[in-house]
Coordinates of C-alpha atoms in Angstrom, one line a residue:
M1 CA 3.7 -40.9 -182.3
P2 CA 6.8 -42.4 -183.9
L3 CA 6.8 -43.8 -187.4
R4 CA 8.1 -47.4 -187.6
D5 CA 11.8 -47.6 -188.5
T6 CA 12.3 -50.5 -191.0
S7 CA 16.1 -50.0 -191.2
A8 CA 16.6 -52.3 -188.1
D9 CA 14.5 -54.6 -185.9
H10 CA 15.2 -54.3 -182.1
A11 CA 13.7 -56.6 -179.5
A12 CA 12.2 -54.6 -176.6
T13 CA 9.9 -55.2 -173.8
D14 CA 8.2 -51.8 -174.0
R15 CA 5.8 -51.2 -176.9
T16 CA 4.6 -48.0 -178.4
F17 CA 1.1 -47.3 -179.6
Q18 CA 0.5 -48.4 -183.1
V19 CA -1.1 -45.6 -185.0
D20 CA -2.7 -46.0 -188.4
L21 CA -1.1 -43.2 -190.3
R22 CA -3.6 -43.4 -193.2
G23 CA -6.4 -43.0 -190.6
L24 CA -4.6 -40.0 -189.1
V25 CA -4.2 -38.4 -192.5
D26 CA -7.8 -39.0 -193.2
L27 CA -8.7 -37.4 -189.9
L28 CA -6.5 -34.3 -190.7
S29 CA -8.0 -34.0 -194.2
H30 CA -11.6 -33.8 -192.8
H31 CA -11.0 -31.8 -189.6
L32 CA -7.7 -29.8 -189.9
Y33 CA -7.2 -29.0 -193.6
S34 CA -9.9 -27.6 -195.8
S35 CA -8.6 -29.3 -199.0
P36 CA -5.9 -31.6 -200.2
R37 CA -4.4 -28.6 -202.1
V38 CA -2.8 -27.5 -198.9
Y39 CA 0.0 -30.0 -199.4
L40 CA 1.7 -27.6 -201.8
R41 CA 1.4 -24.7 -199.3
E42 CA 3.0 -26.9 -196.6
L43 CA 5.9 -27.8 -198.9
L44 CA 6.4 -24.2 -199.8
Q45 CA 6.3 -23.2 -196.1
N46 CA 8.9 -25.8 -195.3
A47 CA 11.1 -24.5 -198.1
V48 CA 10.7 -20.9 -197.1
D49 CA 11.6 -21.7 -193.5
A50 CA 14.7 -23.6 -194.6
L51 CA 15.8 -20.5 -196.7
T52 CA 15.2 -18.3 -193.6
A53 CA 17.5 -20.5 -191.6
R54 CA 20.1 -20.6 -194.4
H55 CA 20.1 -16.8 -194.5
A56 CA 20.9 -16.8 -190.8
V57 CA 24.0 -18.8 -191.6
E58 CA 24.9 -17.0 -194.9
P59 CA 23.2 -13.6 -194.9
H60 CA 24.3 -12.6 -198.4
G61 CA 23.6 -15.9 -200.2
D62 CA 21.4 -16.0 -203.4
F63 CA 18.9 -18.8 -202.6
G64 CA 15.6 -19.8 -204.1
I65 CA 12.9 -22.5 -204.5
R66 CA 12.2 -24.6 -207.6
L67 CA 9.0 -26.5 -208.3
Y68 CA 8.7 -29.3 -210.8
A69 CA 5.6 -31.2 -211.9
D70 CA 5.2 -33.3 -215.1
G71 CA 2.1 -35.3 -214.2
K72 CA 4.2 -38.2 -212.8
V73 CA 6.0 -36.6 -209.9
V74 CA 5.8 -33.4 -207.9
R75 CA 9.1 -32.0 -206.7
V76 CA 10.0 -29.1 -204.5
E77 CA 13.6 -28.2 -204.2
D78 CA 15.1 -25.4 -202.0
D79 CA 18.6 -24.0 -201.2
G80 CA 17.8 -23.9 -197.6
V81 CA 19.7 -24.9 -194.5
G82 CA 19.1 -28.6 -195.0
L83 CA 18.8 -31.5 -192.5
T84 CA 21.3 -33.7 -190.8
E85 CA 20.5 -37.3 -189.9
A86 CA 19.6 -36.2 -186.4
D87 CA 17.3 -33.5 -187.8
V88 CA 15.6 -36.1 -189.9
H89 CA 14.8 -38.2 -186.9
T90 CA 13.7 -35.2 -184.9
F91 CA 11.4 -33.6 -187.5
L92 CA 10.3 -36.4 -189.9
A93 CA 10.3 -39.6 -187.8
T94 CA 8.4 -38.3 -184.8
I95 CA 5.1 -36.5 -184.7
G96 CA 3.9 -35.0 -181.5
R97 CA 6.8 -35.9 -179.3
S98 CA 8.4 -33.1 -177.3
S99 CA 12.2 -32.9 -176.7
K100 CA 14.4 -30.3 -175.2
R101 CA 16.0 -29.7 -178.6
A102 CA 12.7 -29.4 -180.3
E103 CA 11.5 -26.9 -177.6
R104 CA 14.6 -24.8 -178.1
I105 CA 14.0 -24.8 -181.8
A106 CA 10.3 -23.8 -181.3
E107 CA 11.4 -20.8 -179.2
Q108 CA 13.5 -19.6 -182.2
R109 CA 10.7 -20.0 -184.8
A110 CA 9.6 -16.4 -184.8
D111 CA 11.0 -16.1 -188.3
F112 CA 9.4 -19.3 -189.6
I113 CA 6.0 -20.0 -191.0
G114 CA 5.3 -23.7 -190.2
Q115 CA 6.4 -26.8 -188.5
F116 CA 8.3 -29.2 -190.8
G117 CA 7.1 -32.6 -189.6
I118 CA 3.4 -31.7 -189.3
G119 CA 3.4 -29.9 -192.6
L120 CA 5.0 -32.9 -194.4
L121 CA 2.2 -35.1 -193.2
S122 CA -0.2 -33.2 -195.5
C123 CA 1.6 -34.7 -198.5
F124 CA 0.0 -38.1 -197.6
L125 CA -3.3 -36.4 -198.7
V126 CA -2.1 -36.9 -202.4
A127 CA 0.7 -39.4 -202.3
D128 CA 1.5 -42.8 -200.7
E129 CA 5.2 -42.2 -200.5
I130 CA 7.3 -39.1 -199.7
H131 CA 11.0 -39.0 -200.6
V132 CA 13.2 -36.4 -198.9
L133 CA 16.8 -35.9 -199.9
S134 CA 18.7 -33.3 -197.8
R135 CA 22.1 -32.0 -197.1
S136 CA 22.9 -29.6 -194.2
A137 CA 24.6 -26.2 -194.9
R138 CA 25.9 -26.0 -191.4
T139 CA 28.6 -28.7 -191.9
P140 CA 30.7 -28.3 -195.1
D141 CA 31.4 -32.0 -195.6
A142 CA 28.0 -33.2 -194.3
P143 CA 26.7 -36.3 -196.1
A144 CA 23.3 -36.3 -197.8
V145 CA 20.5 -37.9 -195.9
E146 CA 17.6 -39.8 -197.6
W147 CA 14.3 -40.3 -195.9
R148 CA 11.4 -42.3 -197.4
G149 CA 8.1 -42.2 -195.6
R150 CA 5.1 -44.4 -196.6
G151 CA 1.4 -44.2 -195.9
D152 CA 1.4 -47.4 -193.8
G153 CA 3.5 -45.6 -191.2
S154 CA 6.9 -47.1 -192.1
Y155 CA 10.0 -45.2 -193.1
T156 CA 13.7 -45.7 -193.9
V157 CA 16.7 -43.4 -193.3
R158 CA 20.1 -43.7 -194.9
T159 CA 23.1 -41.5 -195.4
L160 CA 24.5 -41.0 -198.9
P161 CA 27.7 -39.5 -200.3
A162 CA 27.7 -35.7 -200.5
S163 CA 27.8 -36.1 -204.3
A164 CA 24.2 -37.4 -204.1
R165 CA 23.2 -33.7 -203.5
P166 CA 26.1 -31.4 -204.5
R167 CA 24.6 -28.3 -202.9
P168 CA 23.1 -27.9 -199.4
G169 CA 19.3 -27.8 -199.3
T170 CA 16.3 -30.2 -199.5
T171 CA 14.4 -31.9 -202.2
V172 CA 11.0 -33.4 -201.5
T173 CA 9.5 -35.6 -204.2
L174 CA 6.0 -37.0 -204.3
T175 CA 4.6 -39.8 -206.5
P176 CA 0.9 -38.9 -206.6
R177 CA -1.8 -41.4 -206.2
S178 CA -4.1 -42.0 -209.2
D179 CA -7.0 -40.3 -207.4
A180 CA -5.0 -37.1 -206.7
G181 CA -4.6 -35.9 -210.3
E182 CA -6.9 -33.0 -209.6
W183 CA -4.3 -31.5 -207.3
T184 CA -1.0 -32.7 -208.9
R185 CA -1.4 -31.9 -212.6
P186 CA 1.3 -29.5 -213.8
Q187 CA -1.2 -26.7 -214.5
Q188 CA -2.8 -27.1 -211.1
V189 CA 0.6 -27.2 -209.3
H190 CA 1.6 -24.0 -211.0
A191 CA -1.8 -22.3 -210.2
L192 CA -1.5 -23.4 -206.5
A193 CA 2.0 -22.1 -206.3
R194 CA 0.9 -18.7 -207.6
H195 CA -2.1 -18.8 -205.3
F196 CA -0.2 -19.5 -202.1
G197 CA 3.2 -18.0 -202.9
S198 CA 2.7 -14.9 -205.1
L199 CA 4.0 -12.6 -202.3
L200 CA 6.9 -14.8 -201.0
R201 CA 10.1 -12.8 -200.6
H202 CA 12.3 -15.6 -202.0
P203 CA 12.4 -16.4 -205.8
V204 CA 10.2 -19.3 -206.7
T205 CA 10.2 -20.9 -210.2
F206 CA 8.1 -23.6 -211.8
D207 CA 9.0 -26.2 -214.5
D208 CA 6.5 -28.5 -216.1
G209 CA 9.1 -30.6 -217.8
S210 CA 9.0 -28.7 -221.1
G211 CA 12.5 -27.3 -220.5
G212 CA 11.8 -23.8 -219.2
A213 CA 11.3 -22.5 -215.7
A214 CA 8.6 -19.8 -215.2
P215 CA 8.7 -17.4 -212.2
V216 CA 5.9 -17.9 -209.7
N217 CA 6.3 -14.6 -207.9
P218 CA 8.1 -12.2 -210.4
D219 CA 7.0 -9.0 -208.6
P220 CA 7.0 -8.0 -205.0
A221 CA 3.7 -6.8 -203.4
P222 CA 2.7 -3.3 -204.8
W223 CA 3.1 -1.7 -201.4
A224 CA 6.7 -2.9 -201.2
R225 CA 7.6 -1.2 -204.5
S226 CA 8.6 2.4 -205.3
F227 CA 6.6 4.6 -207.7
P228 CA 7.5 7.9 -209.4
T229 CA 4.4 9.7 -208.1
P230 CA 1.7 9.2 -205.4
G231 CA -0.9 9.0 -208.2
A232 CA 1.0 6.1 -209.8
R233 CA 1.2 4.3 -206.5
S234 CA -2.5 4.8 -205.9
R235 CA -3.3 3.4 -209.4
A236 CA -1.1 0.4 -208.8
L237 CA -2.7 -0.4 -205.5
A238 CA -6.2 -0.1 -207.0
A239 CA -5.2 -2.3 -209.9
Y240 CA -3.8 -5.0 -207.5
G241 CA -7.1 -4.8 -205.5
E242 CA -9.1 -5.3 -208.7
E243 CA -6.9 -8.3 -209.7
V244 CA -7.3 -9.9 -206.3
F245 CA -11.0 -9.2 -205.5
G246 CA -12.5 -8.8 -209.0
F247 CA -14.0 -5.4 -208.5
T248 CA -12.8 -1.8 -209.1
P249 CA -12.4 -0.3 -205.6
L250 CA -14.2 3.0 -204.8
D251 CA -10.9 3.8 -203.1
T252 CA -7.9 2.0 -201.7
I253 CA -6.6 2.6 -198.1
E254 CA -3.0 1.8 -197.6
L255 CA -2.4 -0.1 -194.3
D256 CA 1.0 -0.1 -192.5
L257 CA 1.5 -1.3 -188.9
P258 CA 5.3 -1.4 -188.4
A259 CA 5.0 -2.9 -184.8
V260 CA 3.7 -6.2 -186.2
G261 CA 5.3 -5.9 -189.7
L262 CA 1.9 -5.6 -191.4
K263 CA 1.4 -4.0 -194.8
G264 CA -1.4 -4.1 -197.3
I265 CA -4.5 -2.4 -198.6
A266 CA -8.2 -2.1 -197.8
C267 CA -10.4 -1.8 -200.9
V268 CA -13.6 0.1 -200.4
L269 CA -16.4 -1.9 -202.1
P270 CA -18.2 0.0 -204.9
E271 CA -21.6 -1.5 -204.0
A272 CA -23.5 -1.7 -200.7
V273 CA -23.6 -4.9 -198.8
P274 CA -26.3 -6.1 -196.3
A275 CA -25.7 -4.9 -192.8
G276 CA -23.8 -7.5 -190.7
R277 CA -22.6 -9.4 -193.7
R278 CA -18.9 -9.9 -193.2
H279 CA -16.4 -10.4 -196.1
G280 CA -13.4 -12.6 -195.8
H281 CA -10.1 -10.9 -196.1
R282 CA -6.9 -12.2 -197.7
V283 CA -4.2 -12.6 -195.2
H284 CA -0.5 -13.5 -195.9
V285 CA 2.0 -14.4 -193.2
K286 CA 5.6 -13.7 -194.2
G287 CA 4.4 -13.7 -197.8
M288 CA 2.6 -17.0 -197.7
L289 CA -1.1 -17.0 -198.2
L290 CA -2.8 -18.0 -194.9
S291 CA -6.5 -17.4 -195.6
E292 CA -8.8 -15.8 -198.1
Q293 CA -11.7 -15.7 -195.6
A294 CA -10.1 -14.2 -192.5
E295 CA -13.0 -12.3 -191.0
E296 CA -11.3 -11.7 -187.7
I297 CA -8.7 -9.2 -189.0
L298 CA -11.3 -6.3 -189.0
P299 CA -14.2 -5.4 -186.7
E300 CA -17.7 -6.3 -187.7
W301 CA -18.7 -2.7 -188.6
A302 CA -16.0 -2.6 -191.4
F303 CA -18.1 -4.6 -193.9
F304 CA -17.6 -1.9 -196.5
V305 CA -14.0 -3.0 -197.2
R306 CA -12.0 -6.0 -198.2
C307 CA -8.4 -6.3 -197.2
V308 CA -5.3 -8.0 -198.4
V309 CA -2.4 -7.8 -196.0
D310 CA 0.9 -9.4 -195.3
A311 CA 2.1 -9.6 -191.7
E312 CA 5.1 -10.8 -189.8
S313 CA 3.8 -11.4 -186.3
L314 CA 0.3 -12.8 -186.6
R315 CA -0.1 -16.3 -185.3
P316 CA -1.7 -19.0 -187.5
T317 CA -3.9 -21.7 -186.1
A318 CA -2.8 -25.4 -186.2
S319 CA -4.2 -25.8 -189.8
R320 CA -2.5 -22.5 -190.8
E321 CA -5.7 -21.5 -192.6
S322 CA -6.9 -18.9 -190.1
L323 CA -5.6 -16.6 -187.4
Y324 CA -5.2 -17.5 -183.7
E325 CA -7.3 -15.2 -181.6
D326 CA -4.8 -13.6 -179.1
A327 CA -3.8 -10.2 -177.8
T328 CA -1.7 -9.4 -180.9
L329 CA -4.6 -10.0 -183.3
A330 CA -6.9 -7.9 -181.1
A331 CA -4.4 -5.1 -181.2
V332 CA -4.0 -5.4 -185.0
R333 CA -7.8 -5.3 -185.4
D334 CA -8.1 -2.1 -183.3
A335 CA -5.2 -0.5 -185.2
L336 CA -6.7 -1.3 -188.6
A337 CA -10.1 0.0 -187.4
E338 CA -8.3 3.3 -186.6
R339 CA -6.9 3.4 -190.1
L340 CA -10.4 3.2 -191.5
R341 CA -11.6 6.0 -189.3
E342 CA -8.6 8.1 -190.4
W343 CA -9.5 7.5 -194.0
I344 CA -13.1 8.6 -193.4
A345 CA -11.8 11.7 -191.6
R346 CA -9.5 12.6 -194.5
A347 CA -12.3 12.2 -197.0
A348 CA -14.6 14.4 -194.9
A349 CA -12.0 17.1 -194.6
S350 CA -10.5 17.1 -198.1
D351 CA -12.5 15.2 -200.6
P352 CA -16.3 15.9 -200.3
D353 CA -16.9 14.2 -203.7
L354 CA -15.4 10.9 -202.5
L355 CA -17.2 11.2 -199.2
G356 CA -20.5 11.8 -201.0
R357 CA -20.0 8.7 -203.1
F358 CA -18.9 6.6 -200.1
L359 CA -21.9 7.7 -198.0
Q360 CA -24.3 7.2 -200.8
T361 CA -23.2 3.6 -201.1
H362 CA -22.3 2.7 -197.5
H363 CA -24.4 4.9 -195.3
L364 CA -25.6 2.0 -193.3
A365 CA -22.0 0.9 -192.4
V366 CA -21.2 4.4 -191.3
K367 CA -24.3 4.6 -189.2
S368 CA -23.4 1.4 -187.4
L369 CA -20.0 2.9 -186.7
A370 CA -21.4 6.3 -185.7
V371 CA -23.6 4.7 -183.0
H372 CA -20.6 3.6 -181.1
D373 CA -17.9 6.1 -182.2
D374 CA -18.4 9.7 -180.9
E375 CA -15.7 11.0 -183.3
I376 CA -17.3 9.6 -186.4
L377 CA -20.7 10.8 -185.0
R378 CA -19.6 14.4 -184.8
M379 CA -17.8 14.2 -188.1
L380 CA -20.4 12.5 -190.3
L381 CA -23.9 12.6 -188.7
P382 CA -24.8 15.9 -190.4
W383 CA -23.8 14.3 -193.8
L384 CA -25.7 11.0 -193.4
P385 CA -28.8 10.6 -195.5
F386 CA -32.2 9.9 -193.9
E387 CA -35.7 9.5 -195.1
T388 CA -37.8 12.5 -194.1
T389 CA -40.9 14.3 -195.0
D390 CA -38.7 16.5 -197.2
G391 CA -37.5 13.4 -199.1
H392 CA -34.1 11.7 -198.7
T393 CA -31.8 14.4 -197.3
T394 CA -29.1 14.9 -194.7
L395 CA -29.9 15.9 -191.1
D396 CA -27.9 19.1 -191.6
E397 CA -30.0 20.1 -194.5
F398 CA -33.2 19.0 -192.8
A399 CA -32.4 21.0 -189.6
R400 CA -32.1 24.2 -191.5
T401 CA -35.9 24.3 -192.2
H402 CA -37.1 22.3 -189.1
R403 CA -35.8 23.5 -185.7
T404 CA -37.8 20.7 -184.1
V405 CA -37.2 17.3 -185.6
L406 CA -39.8 14.6 -185.0
V407 CA -38.8 11.0 -185.4
T408 CA -41.0 7.9 -185.7
S409 CA -40.3 4.6 -184.0
S410 CA -41.1 2.5 -187.1
V411 CA -41.3 2.7 -190.9
E412 CA -45.0 2.0 -190.6
E413 CA -45.6 5.1 -188.5
F414 CA -43.7 7.2 -190.9
R415 CA -45.7 5.9 -193.9
Q416 CA -49.0 6.7 -192.0
V417 CA -48.2 10.3 -191.3
A418 CA -45.6 11.4 -194.0
A419 CA -48.0 13.1 -196.4
I420 CA -50.1 14.8 -193.8
A421 CA -47.2 15.9 -191.6
S422 CA -45.5 17.4 -194.7
A423 CA -48.6 19.3 -195.6
A424 CA -48.9 20.5 -192.0
G425 CA -45.3 21.8 -192.0
L426 CA -44.0 19.2 -189.5
G427 CA -40.5 17.9 -190.0
V428 CA -40.6 14.1 -189.5
V429 CA -37.7 11.6 -189.9
N430 CA -38.3 7.9 -190.5
G431 CA -36.6 6.3 -187.4
G432 CA -37.7 2.8 -188.3
Y433 CA -34.5 1.8 -190.1
T434 CA -31.5 0.3 -188.3
Y435 CA -29.6 2.9 -186.2
D436 CA -31.7 5.9 -187.5
R437 CA -33.8 6.7 -184.5
E438 CA -30.8 6.5 -182.1
L439 CA -28.7 8.7 -184.4
V440 CA -31.4 11.3 -184.9
H441 CA -31.8 11.6 -181.1
R442 CA -28.1 12.4 -180.9
M443 CA -28.4 15.3 -183.3
P444 CA -28.5 18.0 -180.5
E445 CA -24.9 16.9 -179.5
I446 CA -23.8 18.2 -182.9
R447 CA -26.4 21.0 -183.4
P448 CA -27.5 22.2 -179.9
E449 CA -30.0 24.6 -181.5
V450 CA -32.0 21.7 -182.9
G451 CA -34.7 19.9 -180.8
V452 CA -35.5 16.2 -181.3
A453 CA -38.6 14.4 -180.1
D454 CA -40.4 11.2 -180.8
L455 CA -43.5 11.7 -182.9
D456 CA -46.6 11.5 -180.7
P457 CA -50.0 10.9 -182.4
A458 CA -51.3 13.8 -180.3
T459 CA -48.7 16.0 -181.9
L460 CA -50.0 15.2 -185.4
T461 CA -53.7 15.3 -184.5
A462 CA -53.2 18.7 -183.0
H463 CA -52.3 20.0 -186.5
L464 CA -55.6 18.7 -187.9
D465 CA -58.4 21.3 -187.9
P466 CA -61.8 20.5 -186.5
V467 CA -64.9 20.8 -188.6
D468 CA -67.6 23.3 -187.8
R469 CA -70.4 22.3 -185.4
E470 CA -73.1 22.0 -188.1
T471 CA -71.0 19.7 -190.2
E472 CA -70.1 17.6 -187.1
L473 CA -73.8 17.2 -186.2
A474 CA -74.8 16.3 -189.8
A475 CA -72.1 13.7 -189.9
A476 CA -72.9 12.2 -186.5
P477 CA -75.2 9.3 -187.7
Y478 CA -72.6 8.2 -190.2
L479 CA -69.7 8.4 -187.7
A480 CA -71.8 6.3 -185.2
Q481 CA -72.3 3.6 -187.8
A482 CA -68.7 3.8 -188.8
R483 CA -67.5 3.3 -185.2
D484 CA -69.9 0.4 -184.8
A485 CA -68.5 -1.2 -188.0
L486 CA -64.9 -0.8 -187.0
A487 CA -65.3 -1.7 -183.3
V488 CA -64.0 -5.1 -184.1
F489 CA -60.6 -3.5 -184.9
D490 CA -60.6 -1.3 -181.7
C491 CA -60.8 1.7 -183.9
D492 CA -62.5 5.0 -183.2
V493 CA -63.6 7.4 -186.0
A494 CA -63.3 11.2 -186.2
L495 CA -63.9 13.9 -188.8
R496 CA -61.3 16.6 -189.3
T497 CA -60.0 18.8 -192.1
F498 CA -56.3 18.5 -193.3
Q499 CA -54.1 18.7 -196.3
P500 CA -53.6 17.2 -198.7
A501 CA -57.3 17.1 -199.7
S502 CA -56.6 14.1 -201.9
A503 CA -56.1 12.0 -198.7
P504 CA -59.5 10.7 -197.7
A505 CA -58.5 9.3 -194.3
L506 CA -55.6 8.9 -191.9
L507 CA -55.2 5.9 -189.7
V508 CA -53.4 6.8 -186.4
D509 CA -52.1 3.7 -184.8
S510 CA -48.8 2.2 -183.5
R511 CA -47.3 -1.2 -183.2
E512 CA -47.2 -0.8 -179.4
A513 CA -50.9 0.1 -179.3
R514 CA -51.7 -3.0 -181.3
H515 CA -49.6 -5.2 -179.0
E516 CA -51.3 -3.8 -176.0
R517 CA -54.8 -4.4 -177.5
T518 CA -53.7 -8.0 -178.3
R519 CA -52.6 -8.5 -174.7
S520 CA -55.9 -7.1 -173.4
R521 CA -57.9 -9.4 -175.7
L522 CA -55.9 -12.5 -174.6
A523 CA -56.4 -11.5 -170.9
R524 CA -60.1 -11.4 -171.4
E525 CA -60.1 -14.7 -173.2
Q526 CA -58.0 -16.4 -170.5
E527 CA -59.7 -14.7 -167.6
G528 CA -59.5 -16.8 -164.4
G529 CA -56.5 -18.9 -165.4
L530 CA -52.8 -18.5 -164.5
W531 CA -52.0 -17.2 -167.9
G532 CA -54.9 -14.7 -167.7
D533 CA -53.6 -13.5 -164.3
I534 CA -50.2 -12.9 -165.8
L535 CA -51.6 -11.0 -168.8
G536 CA -53.9 -9.1 -166.5
A537 CA -51.0 -7.9 -164.4
L538 CA -49.3 -6.6 -167.5
R539 CA -52.5 -5.0 -168.9
Q540 CA -52.7 -1.3 -169.3
E541 CA -55.5 0.9 -170.6
A542 CA -55.5 -0.3 -174.2
P543 CA -55.1 2.6 -176.6
R544 CA -57.5 2.6 -179.6
A545 CA -56.6 3.2 -183.2
Q546 CA -58.2 6.2 -184.8
L547 CA -59.5 6.6 -188.3
I548 CA -59.6 10.3 -189.1
L549 CA -61.7 11.2 -192.1
N550 CA -60.8 14.2 -194.1
Q551 CA -63.8 16.6 -194.7
L552 CA -61.9 18.3 -197.5
N553 CA -61.9 15.1 -199.5
P554 CA -64.9 14.8 -202.0
L555 CA -65.3 11.1 -201.4
V556 CA -65.6 11.6 -197.6
R557 CA -68.1 14.4 -198.1
T558 CA -70.2 12.0 -200.2
A559 CA -69.8 9.2 -197.7
V560 CA -70.9 11.1 -194.6
A561 CA -74.2 12.0 -196.4
I562 CA -75.1 8.3 -196.9
D563 CA -78.4 7.5 -195.2
E564 CA -78.5 3.8 -196.0
P565 CA -77.1 1.9 -193.0
E566 CA -75.6 -1.0 -194.8
L567 CA -74.0 1.2 -197.4
A568 CA -72.7 3.5 -194.7
R569 CA -71.0 0.6 -192.9
T570 CA -69.6 -0.7 -196.2
S571 CA -68.1 2.7 -197.1
A572 CA -66.6 3.1 -193.6
E573 CA -65.0 -0.3 -194.0
A574 CA -63.6 0.6 -197.4
L575 CA -62.1 3.8 -196.1
Y576 CA -60.5 1.9 -193.2
G577 CA -59.1 -0.7 -195.6
Q578 CA -57.6 2.0 -197.8
A579 CA -56.0 3.8 -194.9
V580 CA -54.5 0.5 -193.7
M581 CA -53.0 -0.2 -197.1
L582 CA -51.6 3.3 -197.3
S583 CA -49.8 2.7 -194.0
R584 CA -48.0 -0.2 -195.7
R585 CA -48.1 -2.4 -192.6
P586 CA -48.8 -6.1 -192.9
L587 CA -52.6 -6.8 -193.2
R588 CA -54.2 -9.1 -190.6
P589 CA -56.5 -11.8 -191.9
A590 CA -59.6 -10.0 -190.7
E591 CA -58.5 -6.8 -192.5
S592 CA -57.8 -8.6 -195.8
S593 CA -61.2 -10.1 -195.5
L594 CA -62.8 -6.7 -194.8
I595 CA -61.1 -5.1 -197.8
N596 CA -62.3 -7.8 -200.1
R597 CA -65.8 -7.8 -198.7
S598 CA -66.2 -4.0 -198.8
F599 CA -65.0 -3.9 -202.4
L600 CA -67.4 -6.6 -203.6
D601 CA -70.3 -5.0 -201.6
L602 CA -69.6 -1.5 -203.2
L603 CA -69.4 -3.1 -206.6
A604 CA -72.7 -5.0 -206.1
H605 CA -74.3 -1.7 -204.9
A606 CA -73.1 0.1 -208.0
L607 CA -74.4 -2.6 -210.3
R608 CA -77.8 -2.6 -208.7
K609 CA -78.0 1.1 -208.9
D610 CA -77.1 1.1 -212.7
S611 CA -79.6 -1.6 -213.4

């Protein structure tokens, strides 16, 4: 897509497509670039690339970049390799055209960040005219070349005496539009320069027209500096992480991948984050900030860290605001994941206090890693905290007192049985949280002497003592009325003795059993139809819930002696409602209604009795 050259008119039969440059810029601003602010990044990238090329010609030269913004113009001046008139036509006048020379240049761009022509287009996001004055360093007596591009797609090119630019390099000057003040005010230009260019390896200065030039990147990255002691280095890296991310890291992990020229740090978050929530990482390419939200640099399980890295060989996307997914990025991601594993291993081996603080905060992240990583599993599973009948403890500690570890399939099951299982001496782990059940079942891989089994309701009820025959017979009429009252919930009723005596009843039920009862009920309701045949084929013997009353509890002993049928039914419903609430599972509408009704009926009975 050539811009229209207004320096001469040539009659020709062939015509080129007429492209509305303003429309193209508007398209780029909405679909390629995230914000007009990228114009300054693109100008800095062009300047850095020009300096890189200049150093190839003069390796020992002292070159830099100078920014100027006074509210009227924005100017970026570099001491780079500069452009000849042919370069101007190749890079500035044509966008999207391939030529053999351009292809050769592209093959040599491993040391460069951007593409000059495409990057310069972004300046039309804030200005209607771009003025470029350049002089090549490759030819000592090369003339200066001036290029002026306008938002309507026209441009002019002319050569000037070398005195128009005494030194080789390029100056790009923008006259901002009135609606672009947000991005071109002096303070904002300075802030953007620091934001994008704080880690650039070439000196960059900024002048707001007041007469002094302030350094934009006075210090190299902390990982590129020398420190007197390892402790001083560690403190400097942590301070940089706090400056960049706004939190004090639990620890900092230095990252170094020489194969791709990557250096940086990973900052361990001091607070837990929700599982699966991925943080964006700050990625620089050759010192230039590429993205603050680069999720793809680390695997999904590493959501307990935020990284800031600078790399040589990572490939930016067309917008240069994210990373191109290729084999290099995949290899970098795997290598950085290995660095995080090594840090966990070092903490486990030499710093138990740090490991303890890390696991207390990020145990869920480590559990997600341990599920798929056998090395981390062997190293950290005994240290990970779990909810058990002995409280929150590690599996290693729990296995010392329970050679057989029982694990529930849901939080609800654990809530139902925790108090009674603890009183019965059973060791039960809550397997209802993400990863927990799977990890507990892998405990024998680490501790072969420990047995692990899913908690079966029969296992628990086997530890409940039966009542004597006389007590059973005396309670039979009450139990029959209770079964009749709770039949609507597919619930049986039994009388046992168990600890603690303060627990009046235990509801033994499971999510799977409730689902099977729901399928059976639907099959009965749909009997004869296609849907009923499907459900009938899936139907199994529907297991019933069981309300186990505790004969040791004074309230239960009073209830089983009730001889008034209505009061007996109401008390059974109340005991069932209490047991459901103690299980902490969501109440069905019928259960909520039952709890309210039984409470009001008992209250009414008490008031009648008092009157």
